[in-house]
CSV table of C-alpha atoms in Angstrom, one decimal:
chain,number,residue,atom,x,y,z
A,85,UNK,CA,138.3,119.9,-115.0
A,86,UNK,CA,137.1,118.3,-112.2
A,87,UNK,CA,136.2,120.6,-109.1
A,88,UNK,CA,138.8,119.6,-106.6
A,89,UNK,CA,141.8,120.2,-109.1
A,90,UNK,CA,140.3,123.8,-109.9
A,91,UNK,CA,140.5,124.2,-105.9
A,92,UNK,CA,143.9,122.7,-106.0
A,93,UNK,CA,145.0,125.3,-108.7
A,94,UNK,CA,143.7,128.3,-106.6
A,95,UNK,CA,145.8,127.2,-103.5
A,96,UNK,CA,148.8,126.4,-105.5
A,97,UNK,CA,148.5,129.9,-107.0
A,98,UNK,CA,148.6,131.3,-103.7
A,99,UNK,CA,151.4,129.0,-102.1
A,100,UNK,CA,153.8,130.5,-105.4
A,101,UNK,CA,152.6,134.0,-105.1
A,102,UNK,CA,153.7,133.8,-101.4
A,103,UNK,CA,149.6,134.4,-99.8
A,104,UNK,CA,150.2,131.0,-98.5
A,105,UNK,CA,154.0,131.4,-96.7
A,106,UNK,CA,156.2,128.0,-96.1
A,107,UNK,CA,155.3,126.4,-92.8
A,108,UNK,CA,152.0,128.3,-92.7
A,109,UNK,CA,149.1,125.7,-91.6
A,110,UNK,CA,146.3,125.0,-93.7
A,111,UNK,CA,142.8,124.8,-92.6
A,112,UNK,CA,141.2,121.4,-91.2
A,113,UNK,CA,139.6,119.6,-93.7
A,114,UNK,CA,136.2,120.0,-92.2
A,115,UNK,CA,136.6,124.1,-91.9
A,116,UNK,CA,137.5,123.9,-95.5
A,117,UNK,CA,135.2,121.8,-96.3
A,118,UNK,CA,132.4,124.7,-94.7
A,119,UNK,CA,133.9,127.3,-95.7
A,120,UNK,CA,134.1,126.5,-99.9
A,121,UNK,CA,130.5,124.7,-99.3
A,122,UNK,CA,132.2,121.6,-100.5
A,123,UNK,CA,131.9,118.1,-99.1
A,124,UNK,CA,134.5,116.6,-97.1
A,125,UNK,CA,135.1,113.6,-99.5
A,126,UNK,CA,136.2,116.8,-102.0
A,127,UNK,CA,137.4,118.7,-99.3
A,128,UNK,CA,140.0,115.7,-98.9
A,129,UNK,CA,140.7,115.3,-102.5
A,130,UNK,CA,142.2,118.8,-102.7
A,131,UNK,CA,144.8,118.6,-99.8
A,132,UNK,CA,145.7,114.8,-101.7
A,133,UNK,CA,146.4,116.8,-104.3
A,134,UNK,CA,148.2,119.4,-103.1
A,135,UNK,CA,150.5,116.8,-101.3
A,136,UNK,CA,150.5,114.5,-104.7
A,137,UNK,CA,152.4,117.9,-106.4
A,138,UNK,CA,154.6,118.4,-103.4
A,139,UNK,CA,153.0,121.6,-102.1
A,140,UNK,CA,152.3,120.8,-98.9
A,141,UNK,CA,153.3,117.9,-96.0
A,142,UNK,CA,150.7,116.3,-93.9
A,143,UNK,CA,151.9,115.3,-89.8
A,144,UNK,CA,150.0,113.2,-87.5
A,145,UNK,CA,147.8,115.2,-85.3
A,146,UNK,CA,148.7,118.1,-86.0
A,147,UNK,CA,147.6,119.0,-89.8
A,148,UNK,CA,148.7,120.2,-93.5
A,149,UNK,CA,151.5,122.6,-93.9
A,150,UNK,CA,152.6,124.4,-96.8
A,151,UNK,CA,156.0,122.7,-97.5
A,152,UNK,CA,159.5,125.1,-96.5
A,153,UNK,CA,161.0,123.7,-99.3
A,154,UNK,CA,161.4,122.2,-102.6
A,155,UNK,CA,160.5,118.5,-102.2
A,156,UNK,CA,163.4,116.0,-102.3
A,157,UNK,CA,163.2,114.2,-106.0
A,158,UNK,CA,162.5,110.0,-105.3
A,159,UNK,CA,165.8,109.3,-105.8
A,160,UNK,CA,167.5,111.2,-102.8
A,161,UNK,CA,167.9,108.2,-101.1
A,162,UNK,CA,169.9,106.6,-104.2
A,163,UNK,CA,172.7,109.5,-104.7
A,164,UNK,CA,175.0,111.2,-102.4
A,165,UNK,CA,174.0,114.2,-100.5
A,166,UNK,CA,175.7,117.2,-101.8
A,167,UNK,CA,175.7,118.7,-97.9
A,168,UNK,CA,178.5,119.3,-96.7
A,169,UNK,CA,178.0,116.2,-93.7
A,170,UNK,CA,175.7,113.4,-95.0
A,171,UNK,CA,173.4,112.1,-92.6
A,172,UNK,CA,170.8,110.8,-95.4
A,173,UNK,CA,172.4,107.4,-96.8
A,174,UNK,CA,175.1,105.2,-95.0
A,175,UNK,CA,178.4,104.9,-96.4
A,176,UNK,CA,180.0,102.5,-93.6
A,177,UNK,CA,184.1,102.6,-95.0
A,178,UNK,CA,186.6,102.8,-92.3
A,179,UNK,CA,189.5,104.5,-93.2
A,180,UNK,CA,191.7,100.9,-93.1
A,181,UNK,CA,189.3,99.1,-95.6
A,182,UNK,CA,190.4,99.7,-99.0
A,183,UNK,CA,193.7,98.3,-98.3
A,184,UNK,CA,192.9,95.3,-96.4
A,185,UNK,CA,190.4,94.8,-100.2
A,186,UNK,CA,193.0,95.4,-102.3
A,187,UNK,CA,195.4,93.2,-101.2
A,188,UNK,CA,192.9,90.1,-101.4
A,189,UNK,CA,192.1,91.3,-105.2
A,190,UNK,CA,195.6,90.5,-105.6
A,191,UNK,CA,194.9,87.1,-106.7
A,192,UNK,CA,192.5,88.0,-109.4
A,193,UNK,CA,194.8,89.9,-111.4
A,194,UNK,CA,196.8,87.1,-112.6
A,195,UNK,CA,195.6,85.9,-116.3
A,196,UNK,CA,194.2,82.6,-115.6
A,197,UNK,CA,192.3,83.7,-112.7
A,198,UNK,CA,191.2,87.1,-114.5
A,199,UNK,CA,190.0,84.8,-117.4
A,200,UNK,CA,188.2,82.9,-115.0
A,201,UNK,CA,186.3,85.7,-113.3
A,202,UNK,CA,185.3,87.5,-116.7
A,203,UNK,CA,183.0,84.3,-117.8
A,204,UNK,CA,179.3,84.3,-117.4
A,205,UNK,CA,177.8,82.6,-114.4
A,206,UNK,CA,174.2,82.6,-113.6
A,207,UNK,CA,171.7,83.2,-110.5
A,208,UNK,CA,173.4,79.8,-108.7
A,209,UNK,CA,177.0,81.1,-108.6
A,210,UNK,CA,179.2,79.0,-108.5
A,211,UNK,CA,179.6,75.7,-106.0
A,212,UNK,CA,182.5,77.8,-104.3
A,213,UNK,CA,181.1,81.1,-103.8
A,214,UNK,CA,177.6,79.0,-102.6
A,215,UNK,CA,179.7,77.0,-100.2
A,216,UNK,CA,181.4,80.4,-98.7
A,217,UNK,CA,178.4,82.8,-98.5
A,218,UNK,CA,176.4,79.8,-96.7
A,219,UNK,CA,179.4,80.0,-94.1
A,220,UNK,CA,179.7,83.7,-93.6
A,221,UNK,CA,175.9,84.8,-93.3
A,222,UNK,CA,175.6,82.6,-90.2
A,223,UNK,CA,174.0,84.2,-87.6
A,224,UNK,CA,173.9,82.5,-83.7
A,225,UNK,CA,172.6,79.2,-84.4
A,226,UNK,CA,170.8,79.7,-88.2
A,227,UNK,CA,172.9,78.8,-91.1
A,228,UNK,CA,172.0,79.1,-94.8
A,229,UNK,CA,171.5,75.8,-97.4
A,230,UNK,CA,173.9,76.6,-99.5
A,231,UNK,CA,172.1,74.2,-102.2
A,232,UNK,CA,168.9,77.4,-101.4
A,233,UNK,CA,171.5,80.3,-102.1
A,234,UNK,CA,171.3,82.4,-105.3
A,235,UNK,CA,173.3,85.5,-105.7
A,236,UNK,CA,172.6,89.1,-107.2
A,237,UNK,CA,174.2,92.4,-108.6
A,238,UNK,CA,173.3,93.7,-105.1
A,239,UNK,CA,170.6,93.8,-102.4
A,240,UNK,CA,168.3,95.9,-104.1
A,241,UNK,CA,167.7,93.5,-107.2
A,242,UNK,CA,167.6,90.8,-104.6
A,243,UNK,CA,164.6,92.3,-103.0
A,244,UNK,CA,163.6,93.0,-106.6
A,245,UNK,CA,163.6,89.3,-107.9
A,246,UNK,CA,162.0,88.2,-104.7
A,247,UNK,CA,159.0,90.4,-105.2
A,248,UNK,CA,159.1,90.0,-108.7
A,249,UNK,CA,158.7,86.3,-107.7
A,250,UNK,CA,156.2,86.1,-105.2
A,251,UNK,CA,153.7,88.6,-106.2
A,252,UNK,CA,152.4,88.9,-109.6
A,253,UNK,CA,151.2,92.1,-111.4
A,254,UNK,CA,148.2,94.0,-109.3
A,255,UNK,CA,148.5,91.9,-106.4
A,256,UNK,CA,149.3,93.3,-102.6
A,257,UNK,CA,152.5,93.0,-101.2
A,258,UNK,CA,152.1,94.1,-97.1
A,259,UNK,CA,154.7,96.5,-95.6
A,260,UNK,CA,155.7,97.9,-93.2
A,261,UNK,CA,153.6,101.4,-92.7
A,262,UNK,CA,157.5,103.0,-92.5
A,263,UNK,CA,159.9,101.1,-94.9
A,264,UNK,CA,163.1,101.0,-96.9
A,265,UNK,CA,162.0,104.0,-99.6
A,266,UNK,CA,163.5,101.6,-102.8
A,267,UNK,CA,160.8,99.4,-102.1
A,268,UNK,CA,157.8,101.7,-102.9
A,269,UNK,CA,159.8,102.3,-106.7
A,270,UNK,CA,160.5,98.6,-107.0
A,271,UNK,CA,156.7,97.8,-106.3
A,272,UNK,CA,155.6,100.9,-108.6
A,273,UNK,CA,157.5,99.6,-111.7
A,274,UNK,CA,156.6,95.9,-110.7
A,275,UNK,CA,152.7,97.2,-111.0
A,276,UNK,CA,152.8,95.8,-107.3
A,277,UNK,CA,150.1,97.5,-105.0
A,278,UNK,CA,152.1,98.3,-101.2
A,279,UNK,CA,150.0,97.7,-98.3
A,280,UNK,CA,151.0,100.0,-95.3
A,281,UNK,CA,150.8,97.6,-92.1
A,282,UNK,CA,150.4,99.0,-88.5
A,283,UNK,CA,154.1,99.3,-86.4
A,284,UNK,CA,154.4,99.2,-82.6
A,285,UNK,CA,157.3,99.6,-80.5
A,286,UNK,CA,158.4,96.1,-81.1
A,287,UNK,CA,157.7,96.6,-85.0
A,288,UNK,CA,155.1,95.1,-87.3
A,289,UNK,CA,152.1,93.9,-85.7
A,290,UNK,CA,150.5,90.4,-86.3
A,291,UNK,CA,147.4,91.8,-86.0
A,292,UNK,CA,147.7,94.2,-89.5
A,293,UNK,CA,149.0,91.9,-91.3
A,294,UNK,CA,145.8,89.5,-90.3
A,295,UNK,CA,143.7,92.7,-90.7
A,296,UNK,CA,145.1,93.4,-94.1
A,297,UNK,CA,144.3,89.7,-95.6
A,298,UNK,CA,144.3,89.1,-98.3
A,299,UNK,CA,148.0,89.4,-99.4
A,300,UNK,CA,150.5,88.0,-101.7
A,301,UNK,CA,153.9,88.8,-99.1
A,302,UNK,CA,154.9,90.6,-97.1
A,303,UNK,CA,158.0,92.4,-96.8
A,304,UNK,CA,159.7,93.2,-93.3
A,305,UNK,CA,162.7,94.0,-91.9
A,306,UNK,CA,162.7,92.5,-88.0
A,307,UNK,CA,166.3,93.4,-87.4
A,308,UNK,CA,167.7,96.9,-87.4
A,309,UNK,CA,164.6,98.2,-88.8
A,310,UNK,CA,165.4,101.3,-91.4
A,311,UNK,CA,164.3,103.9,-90.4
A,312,UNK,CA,163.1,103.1,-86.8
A,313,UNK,CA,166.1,100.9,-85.8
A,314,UNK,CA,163.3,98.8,-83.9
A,315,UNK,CA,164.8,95.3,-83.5
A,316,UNK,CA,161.7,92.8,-82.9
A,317,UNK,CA,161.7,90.9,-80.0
A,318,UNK,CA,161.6,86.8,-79.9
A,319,UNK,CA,157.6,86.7,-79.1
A,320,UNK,CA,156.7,88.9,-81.8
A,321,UNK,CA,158.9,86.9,-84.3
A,322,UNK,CA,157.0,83.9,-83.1
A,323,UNK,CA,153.9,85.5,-83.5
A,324,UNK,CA,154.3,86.8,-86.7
A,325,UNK,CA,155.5,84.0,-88.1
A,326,UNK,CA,152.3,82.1,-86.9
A,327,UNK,CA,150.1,84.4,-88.4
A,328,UNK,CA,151.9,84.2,-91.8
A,329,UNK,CA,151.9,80.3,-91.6
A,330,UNK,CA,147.9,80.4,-90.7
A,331,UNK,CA,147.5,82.7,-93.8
A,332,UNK,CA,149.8,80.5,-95.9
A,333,UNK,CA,152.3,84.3,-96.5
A,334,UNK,CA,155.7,84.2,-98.0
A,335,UNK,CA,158.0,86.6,-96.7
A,336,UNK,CA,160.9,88.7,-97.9
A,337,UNK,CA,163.1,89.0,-94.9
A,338,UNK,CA,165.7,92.3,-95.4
A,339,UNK,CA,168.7,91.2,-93.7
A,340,UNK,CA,170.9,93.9,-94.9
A,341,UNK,CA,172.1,95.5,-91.4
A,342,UNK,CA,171.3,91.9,-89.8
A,343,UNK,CA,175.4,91.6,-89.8
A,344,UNK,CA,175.6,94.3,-87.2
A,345,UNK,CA,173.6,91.8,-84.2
A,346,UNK,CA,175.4,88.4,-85.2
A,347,UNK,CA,173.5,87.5,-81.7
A,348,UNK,CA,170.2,87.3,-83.6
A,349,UNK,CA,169.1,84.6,-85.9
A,350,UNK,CA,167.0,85.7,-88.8
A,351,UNK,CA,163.1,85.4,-88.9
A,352,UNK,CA,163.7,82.2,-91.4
A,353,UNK,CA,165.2,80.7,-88.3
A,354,UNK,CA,161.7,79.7,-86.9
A,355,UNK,CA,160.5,79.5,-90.1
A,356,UNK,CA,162.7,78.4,-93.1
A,357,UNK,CA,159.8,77.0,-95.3
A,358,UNK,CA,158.2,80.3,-96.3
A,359,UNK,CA,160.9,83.3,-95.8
A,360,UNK,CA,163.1,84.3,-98.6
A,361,UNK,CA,166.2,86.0,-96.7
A,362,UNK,CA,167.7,89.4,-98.7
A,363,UNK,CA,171.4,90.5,-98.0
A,364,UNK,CA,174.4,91.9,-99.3
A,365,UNK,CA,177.8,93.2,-99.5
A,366,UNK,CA,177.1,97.2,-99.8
A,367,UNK,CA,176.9,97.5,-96.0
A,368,UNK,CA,179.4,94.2,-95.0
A,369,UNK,CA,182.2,95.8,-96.8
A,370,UNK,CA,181.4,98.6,-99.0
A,371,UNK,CA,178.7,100.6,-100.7
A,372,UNK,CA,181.0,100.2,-104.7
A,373,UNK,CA,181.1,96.0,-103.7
A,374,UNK,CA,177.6,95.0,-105.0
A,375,UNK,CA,176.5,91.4,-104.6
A,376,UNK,CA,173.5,90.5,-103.5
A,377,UNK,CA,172.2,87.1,-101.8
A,378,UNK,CA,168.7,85.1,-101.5
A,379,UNK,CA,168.3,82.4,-99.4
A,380,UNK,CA,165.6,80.7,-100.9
A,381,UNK,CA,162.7,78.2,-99.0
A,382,UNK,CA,163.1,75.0,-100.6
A,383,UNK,CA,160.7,74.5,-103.5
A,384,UNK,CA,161.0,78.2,-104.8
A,385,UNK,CA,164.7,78.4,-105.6
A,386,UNK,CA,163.4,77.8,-109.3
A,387,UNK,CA,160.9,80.9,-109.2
A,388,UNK,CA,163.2,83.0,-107.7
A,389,UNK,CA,166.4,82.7,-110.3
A,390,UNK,CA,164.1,83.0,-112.9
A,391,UNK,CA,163.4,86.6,-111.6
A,392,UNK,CA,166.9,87.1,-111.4
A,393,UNK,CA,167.4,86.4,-115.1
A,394,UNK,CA,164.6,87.6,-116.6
A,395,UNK,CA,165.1,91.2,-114.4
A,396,UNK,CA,169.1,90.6,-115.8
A,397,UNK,CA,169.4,91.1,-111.7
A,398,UNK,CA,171.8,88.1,-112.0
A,399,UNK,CA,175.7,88.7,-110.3
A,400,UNK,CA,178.7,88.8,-112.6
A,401,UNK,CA,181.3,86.9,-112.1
A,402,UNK,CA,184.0,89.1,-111.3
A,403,UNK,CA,181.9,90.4,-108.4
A,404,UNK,CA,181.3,86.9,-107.2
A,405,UNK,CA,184.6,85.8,-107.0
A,406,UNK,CA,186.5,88.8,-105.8
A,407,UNK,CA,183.9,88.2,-102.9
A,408,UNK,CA,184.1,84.8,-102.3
A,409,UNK,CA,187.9,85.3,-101.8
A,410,UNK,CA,186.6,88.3,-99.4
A,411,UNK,CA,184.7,85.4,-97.5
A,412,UNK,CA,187.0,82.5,-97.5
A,413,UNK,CA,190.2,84.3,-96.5
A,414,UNK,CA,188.8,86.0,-93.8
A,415,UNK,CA,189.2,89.8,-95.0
A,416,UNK,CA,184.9,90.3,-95.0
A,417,UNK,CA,184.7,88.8,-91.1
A,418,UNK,CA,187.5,91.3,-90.3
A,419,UNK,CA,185.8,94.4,-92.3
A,420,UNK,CA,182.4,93.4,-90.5
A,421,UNK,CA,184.1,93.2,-87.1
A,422,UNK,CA,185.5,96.7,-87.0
A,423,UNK,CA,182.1,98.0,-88.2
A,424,UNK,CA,180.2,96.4,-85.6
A,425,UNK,CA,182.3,98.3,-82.9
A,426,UNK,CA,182.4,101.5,-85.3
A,427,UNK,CA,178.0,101.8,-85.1
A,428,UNK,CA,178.4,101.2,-81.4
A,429,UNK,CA,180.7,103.9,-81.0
A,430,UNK,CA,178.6,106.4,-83.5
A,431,UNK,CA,175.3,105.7,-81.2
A,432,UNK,CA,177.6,106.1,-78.4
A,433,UNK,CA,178.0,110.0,-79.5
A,434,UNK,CA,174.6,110.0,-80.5
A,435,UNK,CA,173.4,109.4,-77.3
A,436,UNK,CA,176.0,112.0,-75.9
A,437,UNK,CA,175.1,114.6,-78.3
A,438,UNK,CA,171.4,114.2,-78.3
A,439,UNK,CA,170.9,113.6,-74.9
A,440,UNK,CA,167.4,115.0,-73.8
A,441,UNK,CA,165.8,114.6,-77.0
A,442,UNK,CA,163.7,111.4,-78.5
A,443,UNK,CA,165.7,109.5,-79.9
A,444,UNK,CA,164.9,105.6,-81.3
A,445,UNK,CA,167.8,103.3,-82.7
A,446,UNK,CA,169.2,99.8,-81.7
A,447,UNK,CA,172.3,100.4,-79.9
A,448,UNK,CA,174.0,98.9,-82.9
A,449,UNK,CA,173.0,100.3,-85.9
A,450,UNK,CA,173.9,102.6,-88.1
A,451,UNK,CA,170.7,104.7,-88.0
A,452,UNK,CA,168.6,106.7,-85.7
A,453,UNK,CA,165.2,107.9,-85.7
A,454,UNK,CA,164.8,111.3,-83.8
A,455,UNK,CA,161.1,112.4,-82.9
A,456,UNK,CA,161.2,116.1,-83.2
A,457,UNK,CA,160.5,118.5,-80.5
A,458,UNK,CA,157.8,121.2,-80.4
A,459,UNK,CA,157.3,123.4,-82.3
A,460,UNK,CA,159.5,121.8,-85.5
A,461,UNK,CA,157.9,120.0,-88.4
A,462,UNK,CA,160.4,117.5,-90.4
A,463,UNK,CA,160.1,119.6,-93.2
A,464,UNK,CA,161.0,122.5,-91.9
A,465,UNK,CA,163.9,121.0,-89.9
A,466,UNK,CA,165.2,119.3,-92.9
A,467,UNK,CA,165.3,122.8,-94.9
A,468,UNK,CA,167.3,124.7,-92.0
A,469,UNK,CA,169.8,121.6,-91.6
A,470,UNK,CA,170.3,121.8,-95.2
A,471,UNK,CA,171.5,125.3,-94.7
A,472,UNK,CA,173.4,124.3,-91.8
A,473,UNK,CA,175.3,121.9,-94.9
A,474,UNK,CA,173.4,119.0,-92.7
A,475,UNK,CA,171.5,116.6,-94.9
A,476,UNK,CA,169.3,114.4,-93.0
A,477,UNK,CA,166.0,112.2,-94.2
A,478,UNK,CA,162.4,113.4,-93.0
A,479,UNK,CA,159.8,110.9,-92.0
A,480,UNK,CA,157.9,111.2,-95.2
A,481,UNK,CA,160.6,109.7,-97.5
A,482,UNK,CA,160.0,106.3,-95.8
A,483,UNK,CA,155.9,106.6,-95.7
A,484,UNK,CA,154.0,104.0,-97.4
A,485,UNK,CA,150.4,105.3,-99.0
A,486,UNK,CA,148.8,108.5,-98.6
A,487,UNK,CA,148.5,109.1,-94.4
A,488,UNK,CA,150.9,111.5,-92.8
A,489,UNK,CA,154.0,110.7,-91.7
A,490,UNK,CA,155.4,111.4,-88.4
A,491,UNK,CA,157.0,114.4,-86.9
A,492,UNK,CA,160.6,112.6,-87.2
A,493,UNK,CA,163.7,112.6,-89.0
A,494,UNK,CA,166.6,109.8,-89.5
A,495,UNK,CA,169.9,109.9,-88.8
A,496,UNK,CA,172.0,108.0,-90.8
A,497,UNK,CA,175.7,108.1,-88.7
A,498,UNK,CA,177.9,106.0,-91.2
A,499,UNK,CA,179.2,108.3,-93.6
A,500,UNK,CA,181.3,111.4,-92.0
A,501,UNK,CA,184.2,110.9,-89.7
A,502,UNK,CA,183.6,110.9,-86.2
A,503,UNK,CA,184.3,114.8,-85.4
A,504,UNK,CA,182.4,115.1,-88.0
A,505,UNK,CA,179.5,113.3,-87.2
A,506,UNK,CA,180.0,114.9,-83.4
A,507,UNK,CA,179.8,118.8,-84.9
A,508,UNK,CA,177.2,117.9,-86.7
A,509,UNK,CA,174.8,116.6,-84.0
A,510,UNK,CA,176.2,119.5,-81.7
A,511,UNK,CA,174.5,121.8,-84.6
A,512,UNK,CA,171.1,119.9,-85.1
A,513,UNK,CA,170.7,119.9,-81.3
A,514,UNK,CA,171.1,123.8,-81.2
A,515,UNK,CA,168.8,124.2,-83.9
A,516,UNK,CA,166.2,121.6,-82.2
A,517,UNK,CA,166.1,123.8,-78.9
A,518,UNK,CA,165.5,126.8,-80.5
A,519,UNK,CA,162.5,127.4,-83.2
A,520,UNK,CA,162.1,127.9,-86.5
A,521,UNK,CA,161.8,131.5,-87.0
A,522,UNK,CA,165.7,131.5,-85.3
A,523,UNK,CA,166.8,128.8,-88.2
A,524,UNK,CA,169.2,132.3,-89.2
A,525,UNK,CA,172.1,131.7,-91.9
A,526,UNK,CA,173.6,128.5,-92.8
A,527,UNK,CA,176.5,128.1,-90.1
A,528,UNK,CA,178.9,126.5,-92.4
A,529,UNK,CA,179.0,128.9,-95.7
């Protein structure tokens, strides 16, 4: 067994028989590294390690810890939380919603129609849903070809075709360094290698994606950005979009939470010839209403429905038409409406609630990112709002590659009620003024 694992062993021995306590800081690297007369390069390996089994969490600047609690499984951010209030995924479904659905279904129920909708259809659609989504996903002066639309079972086999188109096997796809956590499984099983690129205030940086050449795509999210809520600003779009032209990039633009700033124009806007846009219908209307949508560059609309088929990511029909009625008859514009002034009104209590504290979001989103105060880690924060019945996300889950994540957490606001929402960020700002040793009994049991 190699040397470093041996090492790894001893300190996992030690972290189970409770000589190395949750929360409790590890040694830096180099001390190790002295004091087990080991080199660095080793000394490194073993703390990789330990991290790889989910031991121990690494924070910028301020070290390893010894994880508070069990590590979250990789697909936390695909079920429901079982917490009491769910501030880890975003279930945006006003209370009026299902009805003002239903009754639009209405029309699918008779037989002809029903016969219709149960045939096959593949990754084009159909001429009417094309014509429909290319009139809905307009945002301020950009409008989709609807000849360059394809449609998916939902957003995440969108962005799974477009990857699966644009990057082959053991090539690099660039992302950003904090990213949409489905994206690091879709490249794994892809046999995609993720590139972490450099973030600023205004978002990716033109500069890492030049440093990071060379590159297949790269996948970005300039509006809404989950988890930072960064929305870029016009010169960095610009910029970006003339570095990816001077390195001859594609890019897969997420556009998922775009629907919340109908005010901004997707990056394809200044660049329509290389950007495959991603949306979808899980955040528009509801999370159970999957379809997802590509607007392809012209020339790869080919490539890209081939993905779809050969990934059997294609729509069926009975989603596709139940949504293009959604579209035509007005129902999804009146769904996306009330949401729009719903996210305001849940940062608007964010702000309230968490006044004083670090907090990042657009002021129209439906996440936050909250930079945590002295002296609390993410981990351990996470593990006392969970016994609070408070599920939130830490920093790590949206990490790409092996450096340490920040000393942050995300917010997302869209699933509870309002008080709800309110009680719980009265609760998580308690627990953020005091420390972790006064994390007590779970409020809520």
């Amino acid at each position: 067994m190699d040397d470093y694992r041996v090492l790894a062993d001893g300190l996992a021995a030690d972290i189970a028989a409770g000589r190395l306590r949750p929360g409790e800081r590890l040694p830096p690297l180099r001390r190790f590294a002295r004091d087990r007369r080991i080199a660095s390069s080793t000394a490194a390996r073993v703390y990789r390690e330990l991290g790889r089994r989910g031991l121990t969490v690494g924070e910028v600047g301020r070290g390893t810890y010894v994880r508070s609690a069990a590590p979250r499984a990789e697909a936390a951010l695909a079920e429901p939380a079982e917490a009491r209030i769910d501030l880890e995924l975003n279930f945006p479904v006003l209370p009026e919603h299902p009805a003002l659905l239903a009754k639009s279904l209405e029309r699918l129920v008779r037989p002809d129609a029903l016969a219709a909708a149960l045939r096959p259809v593949g990754p084009a659609g159909t001429d009417a849903a094309r014509q429909a989504a290319a009139a809905h996903l307009v945002r301020a002066d950009w409008a989709p070809d609807p000849g360059q639309l394809l449609f998916a079972g939902n957003g995440r086999q969108a962005v799974a075709a477009a990857i699966a188109a644009l990057v082959p096997a053991g090539e690099r796809l660039g992302v950003e360094a904090l990213t949409y956590p489905v994206v690091k499984g879709i490249a794994a099983r892809l046999g995609v290698t993720l590139v972490p690129l450099a973030m600023d205030e205004h978002g990716l940086t033109p500069e890492a994606v030049r440093d990071a050449a060379p590159l297949r795509a790269v996948y970005l999210q300039p509006a809404l950005h989950n988890p930072l809520g960064i929305t870029m600003p016009d010169l960095r779009r610009r910029e970006l979009v003339e570095v990816a032209r001077e390195l001859d990039l594609r890019i897969v633009e997420d556009a998922i939470y775009g629907f919340l700033r109908p005010d901004l124009p997707p990056l394809a806007a200044l660049a329509p010839e290389r950007i495959v846009v991603i949306d979808s219908l899980s955040k528009r209307l509801a999370p159970g209403l999957s379809l997802g949508f590509l607007t392809a560059p012209e020339g790869l609309t080919r490539e890209l429905a081939a993905a779809l088929r050969s990934g059997a990511w294609s729509a069926s029909r009975f989603a596709l038409e139940a949504a293009t009625g959604w579209m035509v008859d007005g129902t999804a514009a009146a769904l996306e409406e009330a949401k729009r002034a719903d996210a305001a009104e849940r940062q608007g209590i964010v702000a309230e609630r968490l006044e004083g504290f670090r907090i990042r979001a657009d002021p129209q989103a439906y996440h936050c990112w909250w930079d945590l105060p002295e002296p609390w880690r993410a981990d351990t924060f996470v593990a006392a709002a969970a016994r609070r019945g408070i599920a939130v996300t830490p920093a790590g889950a949206f990490a790409v590659g092996t450096g340490h994540a920040p000393n942050a957490v995300r917010l997302a606001l869209a699933s509870p009620s309002l008080d709800a929402l309110a009680e719980a960020l009265d609760v998580l700002a308690g627990l953020a003024r005091g420390v972790p040793e006064d994390s007590g009994p779970a409020e809520w049991e």
